[in-house]
XYZ file of C-alpha atoms in Angstrom:
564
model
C -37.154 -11.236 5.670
C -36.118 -10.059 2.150
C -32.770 -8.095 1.692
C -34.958 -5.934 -1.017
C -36.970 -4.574 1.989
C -34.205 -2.903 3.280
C -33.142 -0.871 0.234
C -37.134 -0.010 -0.711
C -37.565 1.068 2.906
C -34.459 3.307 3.088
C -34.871 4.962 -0.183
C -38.429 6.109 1.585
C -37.108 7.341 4.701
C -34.153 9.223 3.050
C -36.929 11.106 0.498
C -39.295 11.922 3.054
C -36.643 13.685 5.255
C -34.984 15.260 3.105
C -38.153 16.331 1.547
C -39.713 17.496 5.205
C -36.601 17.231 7.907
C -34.181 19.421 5.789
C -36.463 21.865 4.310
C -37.362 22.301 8.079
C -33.895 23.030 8.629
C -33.384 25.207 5.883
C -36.741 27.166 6.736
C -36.767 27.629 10.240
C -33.290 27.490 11.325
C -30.624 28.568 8.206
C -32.940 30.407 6.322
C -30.816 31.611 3.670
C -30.195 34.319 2.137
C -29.262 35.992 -1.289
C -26.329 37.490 -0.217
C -23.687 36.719 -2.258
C -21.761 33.744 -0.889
C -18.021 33.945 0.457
C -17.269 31.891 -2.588
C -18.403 34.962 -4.643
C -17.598 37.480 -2.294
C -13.893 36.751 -1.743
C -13.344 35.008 -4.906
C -9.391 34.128 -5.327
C -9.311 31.522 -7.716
C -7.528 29.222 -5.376
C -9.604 28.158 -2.693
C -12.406 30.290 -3.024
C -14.323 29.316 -5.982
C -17.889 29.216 -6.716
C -18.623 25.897 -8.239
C -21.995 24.203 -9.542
C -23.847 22.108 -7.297
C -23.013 18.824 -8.945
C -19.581 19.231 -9.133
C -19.873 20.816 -5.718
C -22.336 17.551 -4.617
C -19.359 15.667 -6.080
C -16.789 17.301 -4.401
C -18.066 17.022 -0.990
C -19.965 13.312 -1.327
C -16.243 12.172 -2.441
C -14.562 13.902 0.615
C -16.761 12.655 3.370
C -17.490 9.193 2.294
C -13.520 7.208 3.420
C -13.717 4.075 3.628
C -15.704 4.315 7.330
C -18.854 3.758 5.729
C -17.732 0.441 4.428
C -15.444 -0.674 7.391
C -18.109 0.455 10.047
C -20.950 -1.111 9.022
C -19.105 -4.472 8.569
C -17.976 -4.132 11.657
C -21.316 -3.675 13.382
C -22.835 -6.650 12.127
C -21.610 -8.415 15.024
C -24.186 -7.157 17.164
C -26.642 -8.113 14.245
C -28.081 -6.141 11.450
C -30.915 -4.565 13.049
C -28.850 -2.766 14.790
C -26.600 -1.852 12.667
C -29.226 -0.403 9.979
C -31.112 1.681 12.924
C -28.140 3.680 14.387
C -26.890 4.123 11.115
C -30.906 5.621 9.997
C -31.114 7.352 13.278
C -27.903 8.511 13.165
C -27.743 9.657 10.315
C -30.887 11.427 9.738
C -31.125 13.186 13.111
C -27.341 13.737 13.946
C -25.007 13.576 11.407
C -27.264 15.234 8.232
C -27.799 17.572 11.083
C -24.558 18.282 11.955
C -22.703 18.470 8.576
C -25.857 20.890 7.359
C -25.101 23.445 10.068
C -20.857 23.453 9.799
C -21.475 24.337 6.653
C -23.829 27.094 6.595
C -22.355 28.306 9.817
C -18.882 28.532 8.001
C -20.486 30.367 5.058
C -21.977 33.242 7.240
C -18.098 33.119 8.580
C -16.586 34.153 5.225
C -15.991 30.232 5.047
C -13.942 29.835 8.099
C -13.452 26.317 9.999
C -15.478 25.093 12.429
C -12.972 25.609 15.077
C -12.602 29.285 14.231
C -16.627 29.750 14.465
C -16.338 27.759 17.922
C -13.623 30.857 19.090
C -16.342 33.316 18.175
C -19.895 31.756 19.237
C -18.233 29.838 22.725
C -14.701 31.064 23.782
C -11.522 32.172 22.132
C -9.552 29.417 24.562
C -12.369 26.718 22.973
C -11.665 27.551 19.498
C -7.898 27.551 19.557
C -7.375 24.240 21.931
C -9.960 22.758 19.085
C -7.538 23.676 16.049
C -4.396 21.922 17.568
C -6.680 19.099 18.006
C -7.550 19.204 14.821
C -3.982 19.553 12.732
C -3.170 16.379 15.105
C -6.332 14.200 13.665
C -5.921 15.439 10.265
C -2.073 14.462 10.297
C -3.237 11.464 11.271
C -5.803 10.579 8.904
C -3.089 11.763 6.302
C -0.869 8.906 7.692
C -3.754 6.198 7.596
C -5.061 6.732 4.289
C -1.850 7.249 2.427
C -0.976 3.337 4.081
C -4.347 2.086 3.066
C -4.105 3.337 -0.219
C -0.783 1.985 -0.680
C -1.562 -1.043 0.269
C -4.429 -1.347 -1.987
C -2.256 -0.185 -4.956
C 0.324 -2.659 -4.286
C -2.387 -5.558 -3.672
C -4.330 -4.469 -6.736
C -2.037 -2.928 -9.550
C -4.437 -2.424 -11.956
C -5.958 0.412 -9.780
C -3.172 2.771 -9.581
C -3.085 3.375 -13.609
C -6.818 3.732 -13.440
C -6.573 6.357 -11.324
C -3.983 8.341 -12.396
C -5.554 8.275 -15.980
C -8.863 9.100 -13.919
C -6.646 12.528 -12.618
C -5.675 13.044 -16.180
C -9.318 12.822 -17.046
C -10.151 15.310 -13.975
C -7.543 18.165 -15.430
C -9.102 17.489 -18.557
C -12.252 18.023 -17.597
C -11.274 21.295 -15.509
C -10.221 22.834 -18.448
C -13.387 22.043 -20.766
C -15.782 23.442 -17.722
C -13.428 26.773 -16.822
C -11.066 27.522 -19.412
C -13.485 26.367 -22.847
C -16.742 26.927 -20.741
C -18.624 24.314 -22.866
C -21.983 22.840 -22.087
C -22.108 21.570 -18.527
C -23.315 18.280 -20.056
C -21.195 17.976 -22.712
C -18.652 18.035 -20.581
C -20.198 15.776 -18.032
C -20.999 13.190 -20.542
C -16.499 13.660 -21.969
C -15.542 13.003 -18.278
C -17.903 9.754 -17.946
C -16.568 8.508 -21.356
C -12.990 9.331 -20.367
C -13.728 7.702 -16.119
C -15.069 4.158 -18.295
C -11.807 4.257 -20.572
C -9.438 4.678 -17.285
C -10.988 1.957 -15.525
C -10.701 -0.434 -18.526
C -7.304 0.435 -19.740
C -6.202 -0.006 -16.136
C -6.814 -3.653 -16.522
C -4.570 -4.034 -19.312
C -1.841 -1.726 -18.226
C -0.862 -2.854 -14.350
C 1.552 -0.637 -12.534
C 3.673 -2.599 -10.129
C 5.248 -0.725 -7.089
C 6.845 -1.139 -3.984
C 4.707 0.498 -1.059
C 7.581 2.962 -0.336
C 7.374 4.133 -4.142
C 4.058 4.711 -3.808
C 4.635 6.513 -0.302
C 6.544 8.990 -2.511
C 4.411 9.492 -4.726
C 1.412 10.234 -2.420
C 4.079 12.726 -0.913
C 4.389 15.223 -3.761
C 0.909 14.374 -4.857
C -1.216 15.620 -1.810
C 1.116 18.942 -1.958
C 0.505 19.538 -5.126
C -3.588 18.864 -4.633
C -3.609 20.779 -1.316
C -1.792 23.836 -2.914
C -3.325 24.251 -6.552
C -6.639 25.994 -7.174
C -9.203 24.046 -6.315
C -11.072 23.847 -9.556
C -7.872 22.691 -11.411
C -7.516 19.474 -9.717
C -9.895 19.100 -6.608
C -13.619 20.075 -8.195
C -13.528 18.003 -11.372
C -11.609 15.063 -9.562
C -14.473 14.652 -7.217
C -17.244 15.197 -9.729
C -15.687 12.337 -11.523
C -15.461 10.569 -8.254
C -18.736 11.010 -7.411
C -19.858 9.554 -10.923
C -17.286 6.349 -10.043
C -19.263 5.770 -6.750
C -22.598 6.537 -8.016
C -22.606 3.924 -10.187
C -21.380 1.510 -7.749
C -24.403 2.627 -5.445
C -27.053 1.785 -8.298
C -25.226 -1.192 -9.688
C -25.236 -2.442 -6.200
C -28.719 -1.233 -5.105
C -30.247 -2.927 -8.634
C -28.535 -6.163 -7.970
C -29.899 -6.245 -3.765
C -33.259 -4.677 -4.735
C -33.747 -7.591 -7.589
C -32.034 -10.342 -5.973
C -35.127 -10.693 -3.735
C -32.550 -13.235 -1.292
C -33.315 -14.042 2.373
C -31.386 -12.013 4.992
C -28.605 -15.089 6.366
C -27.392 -13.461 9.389
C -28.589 -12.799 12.538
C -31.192 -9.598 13.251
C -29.355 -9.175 16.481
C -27.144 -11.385 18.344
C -25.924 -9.700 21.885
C -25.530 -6.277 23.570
C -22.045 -7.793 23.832
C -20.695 -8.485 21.078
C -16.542 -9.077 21.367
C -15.260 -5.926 18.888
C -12.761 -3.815 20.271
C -9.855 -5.296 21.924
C -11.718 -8.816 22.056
C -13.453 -7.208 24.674
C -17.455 -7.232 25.536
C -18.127 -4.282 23.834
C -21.763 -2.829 24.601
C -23.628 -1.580 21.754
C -24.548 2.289 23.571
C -22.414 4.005 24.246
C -19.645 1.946 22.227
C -21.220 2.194 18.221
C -20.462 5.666 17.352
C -16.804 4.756 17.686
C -17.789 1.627 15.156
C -20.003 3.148 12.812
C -18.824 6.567 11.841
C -19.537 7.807 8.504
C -22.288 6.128 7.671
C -23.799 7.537 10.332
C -22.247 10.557 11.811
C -18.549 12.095 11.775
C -15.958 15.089 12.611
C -14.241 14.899 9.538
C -17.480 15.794 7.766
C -17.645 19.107 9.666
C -14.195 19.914 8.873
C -14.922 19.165 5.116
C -18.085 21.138 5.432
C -16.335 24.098 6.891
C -12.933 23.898 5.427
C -13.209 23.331 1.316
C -16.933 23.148 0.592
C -18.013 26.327 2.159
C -15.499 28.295 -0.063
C -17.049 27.216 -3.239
C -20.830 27.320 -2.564
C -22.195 29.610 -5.390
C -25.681 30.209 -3.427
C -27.011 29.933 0.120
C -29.919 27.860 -1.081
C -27.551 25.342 -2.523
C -26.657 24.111 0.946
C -28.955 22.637 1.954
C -28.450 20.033 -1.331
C -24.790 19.479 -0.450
C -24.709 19.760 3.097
C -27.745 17.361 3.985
C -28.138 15.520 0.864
C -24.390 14.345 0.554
C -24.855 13.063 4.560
C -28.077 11.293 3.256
C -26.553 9.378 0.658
C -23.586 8.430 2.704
C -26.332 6.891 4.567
C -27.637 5.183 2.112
C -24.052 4.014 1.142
C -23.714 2.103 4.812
C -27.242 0.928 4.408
C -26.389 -0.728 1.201
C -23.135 -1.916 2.844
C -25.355 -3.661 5.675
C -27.749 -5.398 3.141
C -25.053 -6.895 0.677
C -23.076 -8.405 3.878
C -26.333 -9.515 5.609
C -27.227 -11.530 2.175
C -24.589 -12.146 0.550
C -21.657 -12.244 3.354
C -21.637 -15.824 4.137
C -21.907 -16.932 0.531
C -18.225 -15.930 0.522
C -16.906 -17.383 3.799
C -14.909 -20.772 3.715
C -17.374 -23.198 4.479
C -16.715 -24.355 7.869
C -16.705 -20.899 9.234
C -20.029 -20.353 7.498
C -21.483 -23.743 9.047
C -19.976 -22.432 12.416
C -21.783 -19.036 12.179
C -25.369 -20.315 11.640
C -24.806 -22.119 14.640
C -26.726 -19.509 16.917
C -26.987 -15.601 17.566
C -23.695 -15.984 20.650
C -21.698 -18.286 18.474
C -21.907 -15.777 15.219
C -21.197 -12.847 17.586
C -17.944 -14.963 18.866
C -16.597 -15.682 15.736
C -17.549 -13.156 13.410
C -14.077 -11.031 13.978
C -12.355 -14.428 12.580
C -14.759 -14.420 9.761
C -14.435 -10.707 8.900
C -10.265 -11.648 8.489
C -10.622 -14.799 6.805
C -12.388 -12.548 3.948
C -9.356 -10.052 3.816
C -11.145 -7.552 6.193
C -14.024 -5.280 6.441
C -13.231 -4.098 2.724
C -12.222 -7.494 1.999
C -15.749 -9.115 2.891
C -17.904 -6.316 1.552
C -15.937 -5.895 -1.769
C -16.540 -10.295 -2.283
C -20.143 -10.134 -1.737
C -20.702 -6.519 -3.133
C -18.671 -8.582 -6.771
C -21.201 -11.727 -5.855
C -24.249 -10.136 -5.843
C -23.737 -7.956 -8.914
C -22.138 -10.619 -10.857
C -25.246 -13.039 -9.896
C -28.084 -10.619 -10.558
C -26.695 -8.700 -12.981
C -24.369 -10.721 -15.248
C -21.480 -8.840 -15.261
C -18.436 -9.621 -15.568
C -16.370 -10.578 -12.527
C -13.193 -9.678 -12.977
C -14.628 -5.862 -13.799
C -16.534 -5.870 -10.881
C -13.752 -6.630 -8.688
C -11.746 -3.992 -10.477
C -14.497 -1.571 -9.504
C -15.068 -2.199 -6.623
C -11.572 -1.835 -5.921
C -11.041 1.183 -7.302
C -14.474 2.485 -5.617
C -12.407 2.294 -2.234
C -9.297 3.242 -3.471
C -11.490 7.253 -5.142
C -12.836 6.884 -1.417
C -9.534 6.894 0.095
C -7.868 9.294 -2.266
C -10.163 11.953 -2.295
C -10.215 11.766 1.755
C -6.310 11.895 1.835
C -5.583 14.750 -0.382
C -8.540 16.871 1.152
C -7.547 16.477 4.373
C -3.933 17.689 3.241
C -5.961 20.664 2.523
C -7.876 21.016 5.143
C -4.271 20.726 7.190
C -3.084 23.939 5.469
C -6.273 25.888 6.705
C -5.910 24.532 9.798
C -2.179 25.516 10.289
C -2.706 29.050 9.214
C -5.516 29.673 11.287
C -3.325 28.342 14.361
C -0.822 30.391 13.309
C -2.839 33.703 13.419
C -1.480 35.470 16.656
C 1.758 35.509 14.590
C 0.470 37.791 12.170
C 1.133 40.846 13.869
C 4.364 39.649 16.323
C 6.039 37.835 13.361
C 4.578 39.053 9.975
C 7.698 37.412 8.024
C 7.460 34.165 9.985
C 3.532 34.464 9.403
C 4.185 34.619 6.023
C 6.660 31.768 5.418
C 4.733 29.309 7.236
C 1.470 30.158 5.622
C 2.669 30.162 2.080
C 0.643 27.358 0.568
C 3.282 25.544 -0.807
C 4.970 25.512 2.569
C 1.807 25.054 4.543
C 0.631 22.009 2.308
C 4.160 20.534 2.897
C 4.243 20.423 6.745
C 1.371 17.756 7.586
C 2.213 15.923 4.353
C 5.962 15.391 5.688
C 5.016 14.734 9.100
C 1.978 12.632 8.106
C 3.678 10.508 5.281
C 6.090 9.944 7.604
C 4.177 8.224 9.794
C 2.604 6.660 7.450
C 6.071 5.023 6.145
C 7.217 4.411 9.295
C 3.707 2.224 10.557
C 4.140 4.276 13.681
C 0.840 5.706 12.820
C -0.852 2.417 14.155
C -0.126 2.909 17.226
C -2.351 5.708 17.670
C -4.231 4.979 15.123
C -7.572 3.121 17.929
C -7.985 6.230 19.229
C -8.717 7.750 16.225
C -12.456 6.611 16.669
C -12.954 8.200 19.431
C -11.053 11.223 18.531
C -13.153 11.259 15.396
C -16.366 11.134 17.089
C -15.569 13.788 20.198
C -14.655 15.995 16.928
C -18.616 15.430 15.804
C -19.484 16.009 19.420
C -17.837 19.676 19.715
C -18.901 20.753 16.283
C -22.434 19.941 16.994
C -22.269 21.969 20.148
C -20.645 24.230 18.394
C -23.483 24.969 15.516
C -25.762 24.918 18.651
C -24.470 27.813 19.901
C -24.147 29.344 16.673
C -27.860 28.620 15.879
C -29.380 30.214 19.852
C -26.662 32.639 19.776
C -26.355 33.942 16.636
C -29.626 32.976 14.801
C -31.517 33.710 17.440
C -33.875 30.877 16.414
C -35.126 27.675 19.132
C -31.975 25.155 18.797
C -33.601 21.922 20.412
C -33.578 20.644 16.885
C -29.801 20.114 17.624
C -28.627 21.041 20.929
C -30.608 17.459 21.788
C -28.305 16.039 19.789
C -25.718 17.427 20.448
C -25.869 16.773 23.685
C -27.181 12.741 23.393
C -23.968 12.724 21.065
C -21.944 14.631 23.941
C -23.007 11.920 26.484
C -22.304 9.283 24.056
C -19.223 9.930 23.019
C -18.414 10.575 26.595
C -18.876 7.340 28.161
C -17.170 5.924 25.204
C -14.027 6.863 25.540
C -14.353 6.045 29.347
C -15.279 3.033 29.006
C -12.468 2.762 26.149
C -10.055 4.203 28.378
C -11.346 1.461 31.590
C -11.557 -1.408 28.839
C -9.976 -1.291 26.193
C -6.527 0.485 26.993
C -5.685 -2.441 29.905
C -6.151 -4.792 27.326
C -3.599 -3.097 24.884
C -1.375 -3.338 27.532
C -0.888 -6.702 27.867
C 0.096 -6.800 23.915
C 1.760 -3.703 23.816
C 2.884 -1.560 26.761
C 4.150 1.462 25.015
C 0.771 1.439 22.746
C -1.330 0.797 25.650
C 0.281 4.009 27.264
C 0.223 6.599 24.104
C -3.069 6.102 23.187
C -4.537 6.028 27.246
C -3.008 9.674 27.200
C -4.574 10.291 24.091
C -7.849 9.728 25.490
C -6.833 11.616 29.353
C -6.582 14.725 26.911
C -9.286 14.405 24.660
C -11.515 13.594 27.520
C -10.174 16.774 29.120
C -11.100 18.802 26.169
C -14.430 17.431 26.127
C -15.146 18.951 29.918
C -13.392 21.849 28.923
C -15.823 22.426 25.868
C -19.287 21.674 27.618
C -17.880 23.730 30.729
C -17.197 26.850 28.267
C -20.830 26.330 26.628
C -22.790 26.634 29.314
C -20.564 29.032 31.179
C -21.279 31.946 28.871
């Protein structure tokens, strides 16, 4: 088969739902309204905001789409790429657009509260608040894993860190032409493009050498500073920009796999089995939502969804757009991910471990871990065939290519790490609600923006200089994905409850993903965590509690659902 196939026949599927799956949604279940929107309502000019629905599109796309849908998808491949490509379709399309639609139009008929604050109102107050300290702990931790990835990347690569600081230069820039100057929304579109092309050249010929702790500092009073400022001075026009950066990426890449017209090299599936996590036998279900993620579904997105996006959506209508469309892409993102490795991934392995791989569907499943590091990693592989196939079917240079491509996971990891800074300040201050009345002063100090923004980034920094972050860090899959699994029952209960409409649509789902997620972490916790513990015992021990809890939480949640 043809790699083309694969991006013709996504590019279908993703139009028709959208075109009949979402409007479904939006019809029958949201149905929106004209009200004005909490963005408009409650309007501060900090973090509520309305904003257009490109820069809003941008925004969001750029604050859901980490690195997971890259990593994942590489990932999967072990267990070939048919399967890979249909849980990321299936997923995507019938859980996670699902999902990320509903936090977010949930949250805006909550005056843009989080998703854990709806779950206190539509399931139990005890649900709701147990759910926020779970969720300051993940978003700590994703503070502490992106702000090492990143610096890693910008010590690796130092022509990406003075591309994207001139790239934030451009973003203030641009802020101030679309709310101070009010020019032309395209005008100003077409400034920030011109100024994003000039950052990433003159980052080439301007490398910034750093040590990673430098860096470390710097992300320190940088992710402050973005989580406390108004979001349309830094955080809007950053991610429109962003979204522009990964855009093009998307159609360079889908031009150069759609045109390329190359044979698929690897395997369409190899075993149930493949050896992933922990070089254990790791079964496909109920294993691969704790592989593929983003791509496919993911907490985070609901936190996005409920925590920044919700304040700045100008109109009710406009969700559906952001909300399902952004998850969509995403999709498309890991699907492109899955075709460039499947055609071009070998082409950029060391022979002998190429030869090896053709061998036979067991023997690629065996070694394609060793493969996947030989290349540098999941990012590593993807980014060398990714700068292959554009280079070969579209001439361009190299060198740029690589830069881009770089700097395409490095806008993915920034604009993750500095939202979810954010996202940490909402979260404290919502946790930090009964204080209100018992200790207004307290309330006050902790809550100050400034002083709430500065909390996770100290603690999560920290970790992040420290490496003690990895330790924890394999649960994070599975946290991740129990996250999706309680905000989807969540917006269930939201949709029988409050919208009094049928919620099949995604209390299925919600409980497949439920299920899913559930046996997951058992069998993680059976599997996996023994086999830490012959490498490391104190690892093997932190994250099996970890999982005790979350698991607990999990019972606790479904228990408190169908209780009331």
């Amino acid at each position: 088969m043809i790699v083309s196939l694969i991006i013709i026949g996504s590019i279908i599927i993703y139009l028709f739902c959208y075109r009949f799956y979402g409007l479904y949604l939006q019809k029958k279940i949201v149905q929106p309204s004209e009200n004005p929107t909490p963005a408009v309502r409650l309007r501060d000019d900090v973090d509520f905001v309305p904003a257009n629905k490109y820069v809003l599109f941008g925004h969001h796309f750029a604050s859901i789409a980490g690195a997971a849908p890259i990593v994942g998808p590489v990932i999967a491949l072990a267990w070939g790429w048919l399967p890979a490509l249909l849980w990321v379709w299936l997923g995507n399309i019938f859980i996670g657009a699902v999902h990320d639609y509903l936090s977010l139009m949930s949250s805006v008929r909550y005056d843009g509260h989080s998703i854990q604050w709806i779950a206190s109102k539509v399931i139990k107050k005890r649900t709701g608040y147990l759910f926020a300290w779970f969720i300051l702990f993940v978003l700590i931790l994703v503070v502490a894993a992106f702000g090492a990835v990143l610096g890693k990347i910008f010590v690796a690569k130092p022509q990406v860190p003075p591309s994207y600081f001139l790239q934030i230069v451009a973003a203030l820039i641009l802020g101030l032409l679309l709310y101070r100057l009010r020019i032309s929304f395209l005008l100003a579109t077409l400034i920030g493009i011109i100024m994003l092309i000039g950052a990433i050249v003159l980052g080439m010929y301007f490398p910034i050498n750093a040590s990673y702790k430098t860096w470390m500092f710097i992300f320190f009073f940088y992710i402050i500073l973005a989580a406390s400022l108004p979001v349309h001075v830094l955080l809007q026009p950053r991610d429109y920009l962003n979204a522009w950066l990964l855009v093009a990426g998307l159609i360079l890449g889908s031009f150069a796999i759609l045109f390329s017209f190359k044979k698929i090299t690897l395997f369409a599936f190899t075993s149930f089995n493949a050896p992933l996590i922990a070089h254990k036998p790791t079964p496909f279900w109920p294993v691969v939502p704790l592989i593929i993620a983003c791509g496919s579904l993911s907490g985070f997105h609901a936190l996005v969804a409920s925590g920044t996006t919700s304040k700045q959506l100008s109109k009710e209508i406009e969700g559906l757009f952001i909300g399902y469309g952004s998850m969509l892409t995403e999709g498309f993102l890991s699907t492109l991910v899955i075709a460039v490795v499947s055609a071009y991934g070998l082409n950029v392995l060391a022979p002998d471990l190429a030869t090896t791989l053709k061998t036979d569907a067991l023997t690629f499943a065996q070694h394609y871990s060793k493969a996947i590091n030989s290349a540098g990693g999941p990012v590593g592989l993807f980014s060398k065939a990714y700068g292959l196939a554009v280079h070969t079917i579209l001439g361009l240079p190299k060198e740029f290519v690589t830069i881009l491509a770089a700097m395409w996971v490095a806008s993915f990891a920034m604009t993750t790490l500095d939202t979810t800074n954010r996202l940490a300040r909402y979260t404290l201050t919502e946790i930090c609600e009964p204080l209100k009345d018992i200790l207004p002063s307290v309330f006050k100090f902790i809550t100050n923006r400034w002083i709430a923004s500065l909390i996770p980034a100290i603690i999560g920094i920290g970790l992040a200089l420290t490496g003690a972050w990895s330790i924890i860090w394999p649960a994070f899959g599975g946290a991740n994905q129990m996250l999706a699994s309680i905000a989807l029952v969540t917006v269930s209960a939201w949709v029988i409850r409050v919208q009094k409409r049928p919620g099949l649509i995604c209390l299925i789902p919600a409980l497949f993903l439920w299920l899913t997620v559930t046996l997951a972490m058992f069998w993680y916790l059976f599997v996996a965590v023994p086999a830490f513990m012959i490498k490391n015992t104190l690892q093997a021990y932190v994250i099996g509690i970890i999982v005790v809890i979350m698991l607990s939480l999990n019972f606790l949640l479904i228990y408190d659902f169908f209780k009331k």
